[in-house]
Short mmCIF file of C-alpha atoms in Angstrom, two decimals:
data_model
loop_
_atom_site.label_atom_id
_atom_site.label_comp_id
_atom_site.label_asym_id
_atom_site.label_seq_id
_atom_site.Cartn_x
_atom_site.Cartn_y
_atom_site.Cartn_z
CA GLY A 1 -3.60 7.22 7.81
CA ASN A 2 -3.72 10.31 7.70
CA VAL A 3 -5.29 12.86 5.01
CA LEU A 4 -4.76 15.84 3.19
CA THR A 5 -6.78 17.02 1.14
CA PHE A 6 -7.06 19.53 -0.89
CA TYR A 7 -9.85 22.11 -1.18
CA ASP A 8 -11.61 23.47 -4.60
CA ASN A 9 -10.19 26.95 -3.56
CA VAL A 10 -6.36 25.41 -4.46
CA VAL A 11 -5.78 26.01 -8.04
CA SER A 12 -1.57 24.37 -7.72
CA ILE A 13 1.03 22.50 -5.71
CA GLY A 14 3.87 24.28 -5.91
CA ASN A 15 7.31 23.29 -6.49
CA GLN A 16 8.73 20.80 -4.04
CA ALA A 17 5.70 21.92 -1.39
CA PHE A 18 5.57 18.59 0.19
CA SER A 19 9.17 17.05 -1.15
CA TYR A 20 10.83 14.57 0.94
CA CYS A 21 7.76 14.61 3.41
CA THR A 22 8.61 11.53 5.03
CA SER A 23 6.67 10.96 7.57
CA PHE A 24 2.97 11.62 5.92
CA SER A 25 1.65 7.99 5.04
CA GLY A 26 -1.84 7.90 3.96
CA SER A 27 -4.44 9.63 1.63
CA ILE A 28 -4.50 12.89 -0.63
CA TYR A 29 -7.55 14.11 -2.03
CA PHE A 30 -6.91 16.76 -4.87
CA GLY A 31 -9.97 19.06 -4.83
CA THR A 32 -11.84 19.82 -8.50
CA SER A 33 -10.00 23.35 -8.58
CA VAL A 34 -6.49 22.20 -9.24
CA GLU A 35 -5.10 22.49 -12.44
CA ILE A 36 -1.09 21.86 -11.68
CA ILE A 37 0.98 20.13 -9.30
CA ASP A 38 4.22 21.68 -10.26
CA ASP A 39 7.40 19.52 -9.94
CA TYR A 40 8.78 17.82 -7.27
CA ALA A 41 5.88 18.51 -5.06
CA PHE A 42 5.48 15.25 -3.62
CA ASP A 43 8.90 13.89 -4.78
CA HIS A 44 9.94 10.87 -2.25
CA CYS A 45 6.76 10.80 -0.12
CA GLU A 46 7.21 7.77 0.43
CA LYS A 47 4.60 6.60 2.12
CA ILE A 48 1.98 7.83 0.55
CA ALA A 49 -0.67 5.11 0.12
CA ASN A 50 -3.33 6.80 -2.17
CA ILE A 51 -3.84 9.57 -4.55
CA TYR A 52 -7.34 10.39 -5.68
CA PHE A 53 -8.62 13.30 -8.09
CA ALA A 54 -11.32 14.31 -6.87
CA SER A 55 -12.93 15.68 -3.30
CA TYR A 56 -15.53 13.06 -1.30
CA GLU A 57 -18.07 14.81 0.55
CA SER A 58 -20.16 12.57 3.40
CA LYS A 59 -24.16 14.63 4.82
CA ARG A 60 -26.04 12.41 6.36
CA HIS A 61 -27.39 9.19 4.48
CA ASN A 62 -25.74 10.65 1.30
CA SER A 63 -21.70 10.47 -0.32
CA THR A 64 -20.64 12.06 -3.32
CA TRP A 65 -17.36 12.32 -5.77
CA ASN A 66 -16.46 15.16 -7.10
CA TYR A 67 -13.96 14.35 -9.67
CA ASN A 68 -11.03 17.08 -10.92
CA GLU A 69 -11.77 17.39 -14.36
CA SER A 70 -9.36 20.76 -14.29
CA LEU A 71 -6.17 18.99 -13.69
CA LYS A 72 -4.16 20.00 -16.57
CA THR A 73 -0.27 18.95 -15.86
CA ILE A 74 1.72 16.93 -13.05
CA ASP A 75 5.29 18.17 -13.74
CA TYR A 76 8.72 16.68 -13.64
CA SER A 77 9.08 14.33 -10.91
CA ALA A 78 5.71 15.14 -8.86
CA PHE A 79 4.60 12.02 -7.68
CA SER A 80 8.99 10.42 -8.40
CA TYR A 81 9.85 8.03 -5.19
CA CYS A 82 6.52 7.38 -3.62
CA LYS A 83 7.03 4.02 -2.68
CA ALA A 84 4.31 3.00 -1.10
CA LEU A 85 1.75 4.58 -3.81
CA LYS A 86 -0.52 0.63 -5.88
CA PHE A 87 -2.35 2.74 -7.89
CA VAL A 88 -3.01 6.07 -9.70
CA VAL A 89 -6.50 7.29 -11.84
CA LEU A 90 -5.61 9.99 -13.60
CA PRO A 91 -8.43 12.82 -14.88
CA ASN A 92 -9.62 13.02 -18.38
CA SER A 93 -8.81 16.60 -18.04
CA LEU A 94 -4.87 15.79 -17.82
CA GLU A 95 -3.02 17.42 -20.93
CA GLU A 96 0.54 16.96 -19.82
CA LEU A 97 2.33 14.68 -17.50
CA ASP A 98 5.54 14.69 -17.46
CA THR A 99 9.27 13.92 -17.36
CA TYR A 100 9.78 11.27 -14.11
CA ALA A 101 5.92 11.96 -13.05
CA PHE A 102 5.44 8.42 -11.38
CA ALA A 103 8.90 7.29 -11.88
CA TYR A 104 10.80 4.99 -9.28
CA ASN A 105 7.64 4.26 -7.65
CA THR A 106 8.58 -0.07 -6.79
CA SER A 107 4.86 -0.26 -5.63
CA LEU A 108 2.66 0.82 -8.48
CA GLU A 109 0.81 -1.80 -10.16
CA TYR A 110 -1.95 -0.30 -11.99
CA VAL A 111 -2.33 3.37 -14.24
CA ILE A 112 -5.71 4.35 -15.50
CA ILE A 113 -5.21 7.49 -17.63
CA GLY A 114 -8.89 8.86 -18.23
CA ARG A 115 -11.08 8.34 -15.18
CA ASP A 116 -13.96 6.27 -16.94
CA PHE A 117 -11.88 5.11 -19.99
CA SER A 118 -13.34 7.66 -21.79
CA SER A 119 -12.83 9.40 -25.29
CA ASP A 120 -12.43 12.27 -23.74
CA SER A 121 -9.26 12.00 -22.61
CA LYS A 122 -7.17 15.16 -23.58
CA LEU A 123 -3.63 13.44 -22.72
CA LYS A 124 -1.42 13.26 -26.12
CA ILE A 125 2.17 12.69 -24.88
CA ILE A 126 3.50 10.81 -22.28
CA ASN A 127 6.82 12.79 -21.30
CA TYR A 128 10.47 10.65 -21.15
CA GLY A 129 10.74 8.60 -17.87
CA ALA A 130 7.05 8.88 -16.71
CA PHE A 131 7.06 5.59 -15.24
CA TYR A 132 10.88 5.22 -15.45
CA ASN A 133 11.44 1.84 -12.98
CA ASP A 134 8.37 1.41 -11.60
CA THR A 135 8.97 -2.47 -11.21
CA ALA A 136 5.83 -3.28 -9.92
CA LEU A 137 3.71 -2.49 -12.83
CA GLU A 138 1.50 -4.54 -14.26
CA LEU A 139 -1.28 -2.06 -15.93
CA ILE A 140 -1.63 0.35 -17.76
CA VAL A 141 -4.80 1.90 -19.79
CA ILE A 142 -3.84 4.48 -21.95
CA PRO A 143 -6.28 7.21 -23.65
CA LYS A 144 -7.21 7.17 -27.73
CA SER A 145 -6.38 10.56 -27.60
CA LEU A 146 -2.49 9.38 -26.92
CA THR A 147 -0.42 10.34 -30.04
CA GLY A 148 2.99 9.51 -28.76
CA ILE A 149 4.75 7.37 -25.90
CA ALA A 150 8.33 8.81 -25.34
CA SER A 151 11.68 7.52 -24.43
CA SER A 152 11.81 5.50 -21.87
CA VAL A 153 8.47 6.47 -20.44
CA PHE A 154 8.56 2.05 -19.59
CA ASP A 155 11.94 0.95 -18.96
CA GLY A 156 12.41 -0.76 -16.24
CA CYS A 157 8.83 -1.61 -15.52
CA THR A 158 9.75 -5.45 -15.86
CA SER A 159 5.90 -6.91 -13.88
CA LEU A 160 4.12 -4.79 -17.17
CA TYR A 161 2.55 -7.00 -18.41
CA ASP A 162 -1.50 -5.43 -19.44
CA VAL A 163 -1.43 -3.05 -21.53
CA CYS A 164 -4.93 -1.33 -22.02
CA TYR A 165 -5.97 0.82 -25.22
CA THR A 166 -9.41 2.48 -25.74
CA GLY A 167 -8.84 3.48 -29.37
CA SER A 168 -9.33 0.84 -32.19
CA VAL A 169 -6.37 -1.46 -33.65
CA ALA A 170 -5.35 1.17 -36.05
CA GLU A 171 -5.67 4.26 -34.21
CA TYR A 172 -2.88 2.37 -32.11
CA ALA A 173 -0.91 2.02 -34.62
CA ASP A 174 -0.51 5.76 -35.45
CA ILE A 175 0.71 6.35 -31.73
CA THR A 176 5.28 6.94 -32.34
CA ILE A 177 6.20 4.99 -29.38
CA ALA A 178 10.34 5.75 -28.64
CA GLY A 179 12.75 3.63 -28.03
CA GLY A 180 13.19 2.02 -24.32
CA ASN A 181 9.59 0.89 -24.25
CA LEU A 182 10.39 -2.51 -25.13
CA LYS A 183 6.88 -3.84 -23.43
CA PHE A 184 4.85 -1.58 -25.47
CA THR A 185 4.59 -2.11 -29.02
CA ASN A 186 2.07 -1.19 -32.18
CA ASP A 187 4.00 -3.69 -34.43
CA ASP A 188 1.52 -6.40 -35.01
CA THR A 189 4.63 -8.94 -36.01
CA ARG A 190 5.96 -9.50 -32.79
#
């Protein structure tokens, strides 16, 4: 497959920058300086197989991953309809995961919010429908920093069976979970 790399001097990916780029198949690497992925940036890029919030350096006998800890925002439908995407590991620096950010990704199986399961994650709220109708989604890891899950974030995620939370049971009970998230509960009576 192909490789698209955003090197360390790129700060934002603009509105609809690669939207409907249906012929690209392969991996995307977001270097360490990308802060914003704007509305519809990769919407309907149906053959994207992998996205990495890191840059990879391969030098003779030594390889290094440089992780992106600059990313603050993934905007509206930035990665919606990326139907070949299987997993996503989002950096600790992420502060906003906007409406439909990863919606309709019917092959997406695993999402980890907070690269190293760290309590250093900055994400507070997952916005409306962020993973809407991701029918293959089985596992999500959510960070201790989370205070709210908006309406219908996981609506249509019919395969979701494992939700891992990096905080305590008491902290999880304090998360506000809106309607349309039947697979999510912080109610021990169910």
